[in-house]
Coordinates of C-alpha atoms in Angstrom, one line a residue:
X1 CA 80.0 -123.8 294.0
X2 CA 79.2 -127.5 293.1
X3 CA 80.6 -129.3 290.8
X4 CA 81.6 -132.7 289.0
X5 CA 85.1 -133.4 289.0
X6 CA 87.5 -134.9 286.3
X7 CA 89.9 -137.5 288.7
X8 CA 91.2 -139.3 286.1
X9 CA 89.2 -142.5 283.5
X10 CA 86.4 -143.5 284.7
X11 CA 86.6 -141.8 287.9
X12 CA 84.2 -138.5 288.7
X13 CA 82.7 -136.7 291.1
X14 CA 80.8 -133.9 292.0
X15 CA 82.8 -131.2 294.8
X16 CA 83.0 -128.3 296.0
X17 CA 85.2 -125.8 294.1
X18 CA 85.9 -122.0 294.1
X19 CA 83.6 -120.3 292.7
X20 CA 82.8 -119.6 289.4
X21 CA 83.7 -115.8 288.5
X22 CA 83.9 -112.5 286.6
X23 CA 87.5 -111.7 285.7
X24 CA 87.9 -109.6 282.7
X25 CA 85.0 -106.9 281.9
X26 CA 83.2 -108.8 278.8
X27 CA 82.4 -111.5 280.7
X28 CA 79.2 -112.4 282.8
X29 CA 79.0 -115.4 285.0
X30 CA 75.6 -118.2 284.6
X31 CA 73.7 -119.7 287.3
X32 CA 73.4 -123.2 285.4
X33 CA 69.9 -124.1 285.2
X34 CA 70.4 -127.2 282.5
X35 CA 73.4 -128.9 281.0
X36 CA 74.0 -132.1 279.3
X37 CA 76.0 -135.2 279.3
X38 CA 77.1 -136.1 276.1
X39 CA 79.0 -138.2 274.0
X40 CA 82.2 -136.5 273.4
X41 CA 82.2 -135.4 276.9
X42 CA 82.8 -140.3 277.6
X43 CA 86.3 -139.9 275.7
X44 CA 87.9 -138.0 278.7
X45 CA 85.3 -139.8 281.0
X46 CA 87.2 -142.7 279.9
X47 CA 90.0 -141.4 279.4
X48 CA 90.8 -142.0 276.0
X49 CA 92.5 -137.9 276.0
X50 CA 94.3 -135.5 277.0
X51 CA 91.7 -133.9 279.8
X52 CA 93.5 -133.1 283.4
X53 CA 92.2 -133.8 287.0
X54 CA 90.8 -131.7 288.9
X55 CA 88.6 -129.8 285.6
X56 CA 85.0 -129.3 285.1
X57 CA 83.7 -131.1 282.7
X58 CA 80.9 -130.1 281.1
X59 CA 80.0 -127.8 277.8
X60 CA 76.3 -128.1 276.8
X61 CA 74.9 -125.4 278.9
X62 CA 71.9 -123.4 279.7
X63 CA 70.8 -120.9 282.9
X64 CA 70.2 -117.7 283.3
X65 CA 72.6 -114.4 283.8
X66 CA 73.4 -113.5 287.2
X67 CA 76.6 -110.9 286.6
X68 CA 77.8 -108.9 284.2
X69 CA 81.0 -107.4 283.5
X70 CA 81.2 -104.0 282.7
X71 CA 82.0 -104.2 279.3
X72 CA 79.6 -106.2 278.4
X73 CA 76.5 -104.7 277.0
X74 CA 73.6 -106.6 274.8
X75 CA 73.3 -109.3 277.8
X76 CA 71.2 -108.4 281.0
X77 CA 71.2 -110.0 284.5
X78 CA 68.2 -112.1 284.8
X79 CA 68.3 -112.8 281.0
X80 CA 67.7 -117.5 280.0
X81 CA 70.9 -117.6 277.5
X82 CA 72.2 -120.4 275.8
X83 CA 75.6 -121.4 275.2
X84 CA 77.2 -122.4 272.1
X85 CA 79.6 -125.2 273.2
X86 CA 82.7 -123.1 271.2
X87 CA 84.2 -119.8 272.9
X88 CA 84.2 -117.7 270.8
X89 CA 86.1 -114.2 270.4
X90 CA 83.6 -113.2 267.7
X91 CA 86.6 -110.6 265.9
X92 CA 89.7 -112.8 265.2
X93 CA 90.2 -114.2 261.4
X94 CA 88.0 -117.2 262.4
X95 CA 85.2 -115.7 264.2
X96 CA 84.4 -112.9 261.2
X97 CA 84.2 -115.9 258.6
X98 CA 82.0 -117.8 261.1
X99 CA 84.9 -120.1 262.0
X100 CA 84.1 -120.0 265.3
X101 CA 84.2 -123.4 267.0
X102 CA 88.7 -122.5 265.7
X103 CA 88.8 -118.7 267.3
X104 CA 91.8 -117.9 266.9
X105 CA 91.9 -115.6 270.4
X106 CA 91.5 -118.6 272.5
X107 CA 93.5 -119.4 275.4
X108 CA 94.8 -122.9 274.1
X109 CA 97.7 -124.2 271.6
X110 CA 95.2 -124.5 268.9
X111 CA 92.2 -122.7 267.1
X112 CA 89.1 -123.4 269.3
X113 CA 88.3 -123.2 272.5
X114 CA 85.3 -124.8 274.8
X115 CA 83.3 -125.2 277.8
X116 CA 85.3 -128.3 280.3
X117 CA 87.3 -129.7 277.3
X118 CA 90.3 -131.3 276.6
X119 CA 93.4 -129.7 274.4
X120 CA 90.4 -127.0 273.9
X121 CA 91.7 -123.8 276.2
X122 CA 92.0 -123.4 280.2
X123 CA 88.0 -123.3 280.2
X124 CA 86.3 -124.7 283.1
X125 CA 83.1 -126.8 282.0
X126 CA 78.8 -126.3 282.9
X127 CA 78.5 -128.9 284.9
X128 CA 78.6 -127.3 288.0
X129 CA 75.9 -124.0 289.7
X130 CA 78.1 -121.6 288.2
X131 CA 79.8 -120.8 284.7
X132 CA 82.4 -118.4 283.6
X133 CA 81.0 -117.0 280.3
X134 CA 83.8 -114.8 278.2
X135 CA 83.4 -112.5 275.5
X136 CA 79.7 -112.8 276.6
X137 CA 78.2 -110.6 274.3
X138 CA 79.3 -112.5 271.7
X139 CA 78.9 -115.9 273.0
X140 CA 75.4 -115.8 274.9
X141 CA 72.9 -116.6 272.7
X142 CA 69.8 -114.5 274.8
X143 CA 66.8 -117.3 274.4
X144 CA 62.6 -116.2 274.3
X145 CA 60.2 -116.0 276.3
X146 CA 59.5 -119.1 276.0
X147 CA 62.9 -119.6 277.2
X148 CA 61.8 -121.8 280.8
X149 CA 58.9 -124.0 279.1
X150 CA 61.1 -125.3 276.3
X151 CA 64.5 -125.7 278.3
X152 CA 65.6 -129.1 277.5
X153 CA 64.7 -128.3 273.6
X154 CA 67.0 -125.3 274.1
X155 CA 70.1 -126.5 275.8
X156 CA 70.2 -129.0 272.5
X157 CA 71.3 -126.3 270.7
X158 CA 74.4 -126.0 273.0
X159 CA 76.2 -128.2 271.2
X160 CA 74.1 -131.7 269.4
X161 CA 71.2 -129.6 267.8
X162 CA 73.6 -127.9 266.1
X163 CA 76.2 -130.4 265.7
X164 CA 73.4 -132.8 263.9
X165 CA 72.7 -129.8 261.6
X166 CA 76.3 -129.6 260.6
X167 CA 76.7 -132.9 259.5
X168 CA 74.0 -132.2 257.1
X169 CA 75.4 -129.0 255.9
X170 CA 78.2 -130.2 255.7
X171 CA 77.3 -133.1 253.4
X172 CA 75.5 -130.7 251.6
X173 CA 72.0 -132.0 252.0
X174 CA 69.3 -130.9 249.6
X175 CA 65.3 -131.6 249.1
X176 CA 64.7 -134.8 247.7
X177 CA 67.8 -136.5 249.3
X178 CA 68.3 -139.8 250.8
X179 CA 71.0 -139.7 253.2
X180 CA 72.7 -142.3 255.5
X181 CA 73.6 -141.4 259.0
X182 CA 76.4 -143.9 261.4
X183 CA 75.8 -143.5 264.8
X184 CA 72.5 -143.3 266.8
X185 CA 73.6 -141.7 269.4
X186 CA 72.4 -137.6 270.6
X187 CA 74.1 -136.2 267.3
X188 CA 73.1 -139.1 265.2
X189 CA 69.6 -138.2 266.1
X190 CA 70.4 -134.9 265.6
X191 CA 72.1 -135.5 261.6
X192 CA 68.7 -137.6 261.0
X193 CA 66.5 -135.3 262.1
X194 CA 68.6 -132.5 260.3
X195 CA 68.1 -133.7 257.2
X196 CA 64.2 -134.2 257.3
X197 CA 64.4 -130.5 258.1
X198 CA 66.1 -130.1 254.8
X199 CA 64.0 -132.2 252.6
X200 CA 65.5 -135.4 252.8
X201 CA 63.2 -138.1 251.1
X202 CA 64.8 -140.9 252.8
X203 CA 66.7 -141.2 256.2
X204 CA 68.4 -144.3 257.2
X205 CA 70.2 -144.7 260.5
X206 CA 73.0 -147.3 260.8
X207 CA 73.2 -148.7 264.7
X208 CA 72.9 -151.9 267.2
X209 CA 71.0 -150.2 269.9
X210 CA 67.4 -150.5 270.7
X211 CA 66.6 -147.9 272.3
X212 CA 68.7 -145.7 269.5
X213 CA 67.1 -147.1 266.7
X214 CA 63.7 -146.4 267.9
X215 CA 64.2 -143.1 268.3
X216 CA 65.5 -143.0 264.9
X217 CA 62.4 -144.7 263.9
X218 CA 60.5 -141.8 266.1
X219 CA 62.6 -139.1 264.2
X220 CA 61.6 -140.5 261.0
X221 CA 64.3 -142.8 259.8
X222 CA 64.5 -145.7 258.7
X223 CA 66.6 -148.5 261.8
X224 CA 69.7 -150.7 260.0
X225 CA 70.6 -152.5 263.0
X226 CA 74.0 -153.5 261.8
X227 CA 74.4 -156.8 264.0
X228 CA 71.9 -158.2 261.9
X229 CA 73.6 -158.5 258.8
X230 CA 75.3 -156.7 256.0
X231 CA 74.1 -153.5 256.8
X232 CA 75.9 -151.8 253.6
X233 CA 74.7 -155.0 251.4
X234 CA 70.5 -153.2 253.1
X235 CA 71.8 -149.5 252.6
X236 CA 72.8 -150.1 249.5
X237 CA 69.3 -152.2 248.4
X238 CA 67.4 -149.6 250.3
X239 CA 68.8 -146.5 248.0
X240 CA 69.2 -147.5 244.5
X241 CA 72.9 -148.2 244.9
X242 CA 74.2 -146.1 247.2
X243 CA 72.5 -143.1 249.8
X244 CA 73.5 -139.2 247.5
X245 CA 74.5 -138.1 251.2
X246 CA 76.2 -139.5 254.4
X247 CA 77.0 -138.1 258.0
X248 CA 80.0 -140.0 260.1
X249 CA 78.4 -139.0 263.6
X250 CA 80.4 -142.2 266.1
X251 CA 84.3 -140.8 265.6
X252 CA 87.6 -142.3 266.5
X253 CA 86.2 -145.2 268.2
X254 CA 83.7 -146.8 266.2
X255 CA 83.1 -150.8 266.9
X256 CA 81.9 -153.4 265.1
X257 CA 79.0 -155.6 265.6
X258 CA 81.0 -158.2 267.7
X259 CA 82.9 -155.5 270.0
X260 CA 86.3 -154.6 268.6
X261 CA 87.6 -151.2 268.2
X262 CA 87.6 -149.6 264.4
X263 CA 88.3 -146.6 264.3
X264 CA 88.2 -146.9 260.4
X265 CA 85.3 -148.7 260.0
X266 CA 82.6 -145.9 259.7
X267 CA 84.1 -144.1 257.5
X268 CA 85.4 -147.2 254.8
X269 CA 81.6 -147.2 255.5
X270 CA 81.1 -144.7 254.1
X271 CA 82.4 -144.5 251.7
X272 CA 80.8 -148.1 250.0
X273 CA 77.5 -147.1 251.3
X274 CA 77.0 -143.3 249.4
X275 CA 76.9 -143.5 245.6
X276 CA 79.6 -142.1 243.3
X277 CA 79.9 -138.3 243.3
X278 CA 78.1 -137.8 246.9
X279 CA 79.0 -136.3 249.8
X280 CA 80.0 -137.0 253.0
X281 CA 80.1 -134.7 256.6
X282 CA 81.9 -135.8 259.1
X283 CA 81.8 -134.5 262.6
X284 CA 82.2 -138.0 264.9
X285 CA 85.6 -136.7 267.3
X286 CA 88.4 -137.9 265.8
X287 CA 92.1 -137.1 267.0
X288 CA 95.6 -136.8 266.2
X289 CA 96.7 -138.9 268.7
X290 CA 95.5 -141.7 270.9
X291 CA 97.1 -144.2 272.9
X292 CA 94.5 -146.8 273.6
X293 CA 93.8 -147.2 269.8
X294 CA 94.6 -150.4 268.6
X295 CA 97.1 -149.9 266.2
X296 CA 99.9 -148.3 265.8
X297 CA 98.8 -146.5 263.5
X298 CA 95.3 -145.8 264.9
X299 CA 97.2 -144.5 268.0
X300 CA 98.6 -141.5 265.8
X301 CA 95.7 -140.3 264.4
X302 CA 95.8 -141.8 260.9
X303 CA 93.7 -144.2 259.6
X304 CA 93.8 -147.6 256.6
X305 CA 91.2 -145.3 255.1
X306 CA 89.6 -146.6 251.6
X307 CA 90.6 -143.7 249.5
X308 CA 91.1 -145.1 246.0
X309 CA 87.2 -146.8 246.2
X310 CA 86.6 -142.8 247.7
X311 CA 89.0 -141.2 245.0
X312 CA 87.1 -143.9 242.5
X313 CA 83.7 -142.9 242.8
X314 CA 84.6 -139.1 243.4
X315 CA 83.1 -138.4 246.5
X316 CA 83.9 -135.9 248.8
X317 CA 83.7 -134.9 252.2
X318 CA 84.1 -132.3 254.5
X319 CA 84.7 -132.2 258.6
X320 CA 85.0 -130.6 261.9
X321 CA 83.6 -129.8 264.3
X322 CA 80.5 -127.5 264.7
X323 CA 80.4 -123.9 264.6
X324 CA 77.7 -123.6 266.4
X325 CA 77.3 -120.2 266.3
X326 CA 76.3 -120.2 262.7
X327 CA 73.7 -122.1 263.1
X328 CA 72.1 -121.7 266.9
X329 CA 69.8 -118.6 266.2
X330 CA 68.3 -120.3 263.5
X331 CA 67.4 -123.5 264.8
X332 CA 66.4 -122.1 268.1
X333 CA 63.3 -120.2 266.2
X334 CA 62.4 -123.6 264.6
X335 CA 62.4 -124.2 268.2
X336 CA 60.0 -121.5 269.5
X337 CA 57.3 -121.5 266.6
X338 CA 57.4 -125.6 266.9
X339 CA 58.6 -126.9 263.9
X340 CA 61.5 -128.8 266.1
X341 CA 61.2 -130.6 269.5
X342 CA 64.8 -132.1 270.1
X343 CA 63.8 -132.7 273.5
X344 CA 62.8 -136.3 271.9
X345 CA 66.2 -138.0 272.1
X346 CA 66.0 -137.1 276.6
X347 CA 65.9 -139.8 278.4
X348 CA 66.7 -138.7 282.0
X349 CA 66.7 -135.5 284.0
X350 CA 68.6 -135.8 286.9
X351 CA 70.2 -133.4 289.6
X352 CA 73.7 -132.5 289.8
X353 CA 74.5 -135.2 292.4
X354 CA 73.5 -137.6 290.8
X355 CA 76.2 -137.3 287.1
X356 CA 78.4 -139.8 288.2
X357 CA 77.0 -142.4 288.2
X358 CA 74.9 -140.7 284.9
X359 CA 77.7 -141.1 283.9
X360 CA 78.4 -144.9 284.5
X361 CA 75.3 -145.5 283.1
X362 CA 75.5 -143.4 279.4
X363 CA 79.0 -145.0 279.5
X364 CA 78.0 -148.0 279.8
X365 CA 75.5 -147.8 276.9
X366 CA 72.6 -149.3 279.7
X367 CA 69.4 -149.3 277.9
X368 CA 67.6 -146.8 277.9
X369 CA 70.0 -144.1 279.1
X370 CA 70.2 -142.5 275.5
X371 CA 70.7 -138.4 276.6
X372 CA 70.6 -136.8 280.2
X373 CA 70.3 -133.3 281.8
X374 CA 71.3 -132.6 284.5
X375 CA 69.3 -129.8 286.5
X376 CA 72.1 -128.1 288.9

């Protein structure tokens, strides 16, 4: 089968690899019809992780079940399914509590598994023609009858829509509150969108790319361009002294407007721009080790964090990757009933054969490349 294979920093290629197949009775085989390129894929693409050469990328996947293992009961051949990027067993202590992003049964040295992701197990990614899905009865979200018509909406349930929503959940966004989101990539846009769904009265989004800022406004947010003056002061002015809640949707490769990498920048800006007693949700990826980080401290996954100011303001922080299954069914109902249309961020639909060029454009932040959906 054809698949996008990671060969090394900024080198991916579509190649012929052995067909995905049923390996355990609880597996299903899915023919992929949509698979997204994610900002997290770029961390691996750029060589900033421990991703091994020869692995297939892709953790935002949707497709049609074409084969089921003998132990699969609920999912049927022909079902159109969206697959949470988290691989979860459904029965370990963490999965039982809803923490499917931290499954203890996965083939990984640390809690949590994912398709085509560094340090999160050996599971192949879905930027390919077919994908093996383990523990399929648990992991497959069977989609309703409008799934083909709204495929670009439903595929966002694999990761970025639940992850953006998770940022607002970690920040405990409530109706009537003001929310500031740092980062206008797909997850940041979904966090802003989710804040409105949760009833926020005012949403501000900080970025510096014009295309992202336009989409933020389309999502109902006030766009703050941090390359044009003091963005923290703008936020304080617009929110009468600080936003009630904040969302970090950038992660460890944050840059300042001059293009210098400062992994601590968004975290400290959030402390400064969220009011006293406010809460911050952090879904941007941070790693325990990053050899390419700009300082010895940040290479060890540590940040020069404004903890004194954080403590003095009585703020609180929630962190971690989204437990997608905690949200995907509910968010899917919003799509089904016309209350949510996350596909507004999609800029390109491309065949798998053009994936390598798409990665290059997306990684270069070329104007207009906001979200790519590959169609194997």
